[in-house]
Short mmCIF file of C-alpha atoms in Angstrom, two decimals:
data_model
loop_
_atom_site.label_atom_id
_atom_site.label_comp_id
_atom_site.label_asym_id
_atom_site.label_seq_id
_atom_site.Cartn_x
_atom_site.Cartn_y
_atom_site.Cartn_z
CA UNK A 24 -67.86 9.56 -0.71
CA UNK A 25 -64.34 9.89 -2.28
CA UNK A 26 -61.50 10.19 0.12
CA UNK A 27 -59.62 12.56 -2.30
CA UNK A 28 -62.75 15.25 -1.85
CA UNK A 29 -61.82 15.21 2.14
CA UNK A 30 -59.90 18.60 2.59
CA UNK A 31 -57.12 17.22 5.21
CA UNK A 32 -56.72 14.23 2.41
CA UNK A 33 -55.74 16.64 -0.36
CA UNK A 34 -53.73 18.78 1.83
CA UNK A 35 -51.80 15.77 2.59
CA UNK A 36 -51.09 14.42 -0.50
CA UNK A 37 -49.93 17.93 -1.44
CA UNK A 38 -47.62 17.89 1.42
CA UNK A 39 -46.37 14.22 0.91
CA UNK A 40 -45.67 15.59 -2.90
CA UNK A 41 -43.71 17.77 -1.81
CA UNK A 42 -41.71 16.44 0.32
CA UNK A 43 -41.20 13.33 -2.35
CA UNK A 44 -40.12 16.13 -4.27
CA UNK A 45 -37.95 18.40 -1.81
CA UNK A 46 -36.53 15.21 -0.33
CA UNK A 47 -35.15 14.10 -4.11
CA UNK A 48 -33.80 17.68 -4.98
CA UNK A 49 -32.02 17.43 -1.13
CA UNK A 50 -30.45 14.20 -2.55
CA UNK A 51 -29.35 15.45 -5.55
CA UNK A 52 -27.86 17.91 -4.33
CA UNK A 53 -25.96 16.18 -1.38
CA UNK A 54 -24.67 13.64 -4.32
CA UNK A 55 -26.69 11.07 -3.27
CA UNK A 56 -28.69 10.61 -6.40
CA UNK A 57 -26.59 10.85 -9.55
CA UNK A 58 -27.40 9.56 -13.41
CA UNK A 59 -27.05 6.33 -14.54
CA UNK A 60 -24.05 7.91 -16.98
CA UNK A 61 -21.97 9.51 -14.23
CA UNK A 62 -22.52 6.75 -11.95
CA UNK A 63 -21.26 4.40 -14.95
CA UNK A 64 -17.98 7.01 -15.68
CA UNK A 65 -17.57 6.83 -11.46
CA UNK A 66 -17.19 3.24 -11.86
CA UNK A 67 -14.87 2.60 -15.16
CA UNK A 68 -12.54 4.97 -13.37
CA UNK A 69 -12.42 3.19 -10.21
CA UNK A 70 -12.23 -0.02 -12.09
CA UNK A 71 -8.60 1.95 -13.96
CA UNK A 72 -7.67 3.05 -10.51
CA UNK A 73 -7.62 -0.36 -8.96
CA UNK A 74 -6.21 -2.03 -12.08
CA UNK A 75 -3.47 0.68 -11.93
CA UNK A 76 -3.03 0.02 -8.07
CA UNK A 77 -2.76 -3.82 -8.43
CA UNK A 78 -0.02 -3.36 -11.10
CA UNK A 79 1.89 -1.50 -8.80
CA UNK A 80 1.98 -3.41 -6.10
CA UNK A 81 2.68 -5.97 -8.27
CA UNK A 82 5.83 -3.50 -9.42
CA UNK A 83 6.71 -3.04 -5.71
CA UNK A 84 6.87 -6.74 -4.99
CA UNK A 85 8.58 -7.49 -7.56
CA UNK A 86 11.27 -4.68 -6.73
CA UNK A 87 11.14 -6.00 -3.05
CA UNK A 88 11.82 -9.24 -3.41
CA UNK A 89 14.95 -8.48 -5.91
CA UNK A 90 16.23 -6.13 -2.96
CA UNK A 91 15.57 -8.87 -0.81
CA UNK A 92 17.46 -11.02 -2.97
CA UNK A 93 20.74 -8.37 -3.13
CA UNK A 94 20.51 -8.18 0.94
CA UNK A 95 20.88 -11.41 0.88
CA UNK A 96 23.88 -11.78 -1.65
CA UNK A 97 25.80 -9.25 0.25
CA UNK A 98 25.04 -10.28 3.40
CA UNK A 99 26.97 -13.20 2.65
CA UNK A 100 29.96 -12.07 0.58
CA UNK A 101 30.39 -9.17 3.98
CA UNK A 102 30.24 -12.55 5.95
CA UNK A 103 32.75 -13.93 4.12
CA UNK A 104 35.00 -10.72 3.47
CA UNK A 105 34.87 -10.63 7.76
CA UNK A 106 36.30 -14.23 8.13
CA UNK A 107 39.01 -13.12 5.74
CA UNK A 108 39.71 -10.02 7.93
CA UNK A 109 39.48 -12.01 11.07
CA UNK A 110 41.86 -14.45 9.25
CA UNK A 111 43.85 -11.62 8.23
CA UNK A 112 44.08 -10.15 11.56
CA UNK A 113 45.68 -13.69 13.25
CA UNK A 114 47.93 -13.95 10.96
CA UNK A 115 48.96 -10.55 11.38
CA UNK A 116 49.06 -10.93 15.70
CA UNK A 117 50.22 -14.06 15.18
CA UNK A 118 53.29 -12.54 13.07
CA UNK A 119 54.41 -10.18 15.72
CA UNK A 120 54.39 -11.83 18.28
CA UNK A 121 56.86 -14.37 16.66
CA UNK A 122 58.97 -11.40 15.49
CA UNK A 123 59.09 -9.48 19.51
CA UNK A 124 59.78 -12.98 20.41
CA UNK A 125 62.85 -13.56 17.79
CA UNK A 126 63.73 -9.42 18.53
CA UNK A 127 63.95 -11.05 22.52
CA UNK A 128 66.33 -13.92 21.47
CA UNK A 129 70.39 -13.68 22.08
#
């Protein structure tokens, strides 16, 4: 006896068919299967995209660090331009009181 002459048999193969074949068309339509080709185009651009994306940050490093750098810089020429002012500013107080002190004098 052949198990393929059984009636449920063949009406379950028929039905495992097609849902082999309802379950593909579902995943080609939800994206899920895709050709090789696209799948290979998906990837090279992806590939572009994250070579583009390490080159910038890359860029942005690079552009950082130089600000970093000029923070720096200026940081300490203000630090210096303040000890000048502070300087400045003594020698300045320092002035008038010497000159209320001679405007005091007889």
């Amino acid at each position: 006896m052949d198990l393929a002459a059984i009636p449920w048999v063949q009406g379950s193969m028929v039905a495992l068919a097609l849902a082999v074949i309802l379950s593909a068309v579902g995943m080609v339509l939800k994206g899920l299967l895709i050709p090789q080709s696209v799948h290979d185009r998906v990837v090279t651009v992806l590939e572009q995209r994250i070579t583009e994306k390490t080159t910038e940050a890359a860029d942005l490093k690079a552009a950082w660090q130089a600000a970093e750098t000029a923070r720096r810089e200026q940081d300490g020429q203000l630090s210096e331009l303040l000890e000048y002012a502070r300087t400045t500013d003594q020698v300045i107080k320092a002035l008038g009181r010497r000159g209320s002190r001679d405007a005091l004098a007889p």
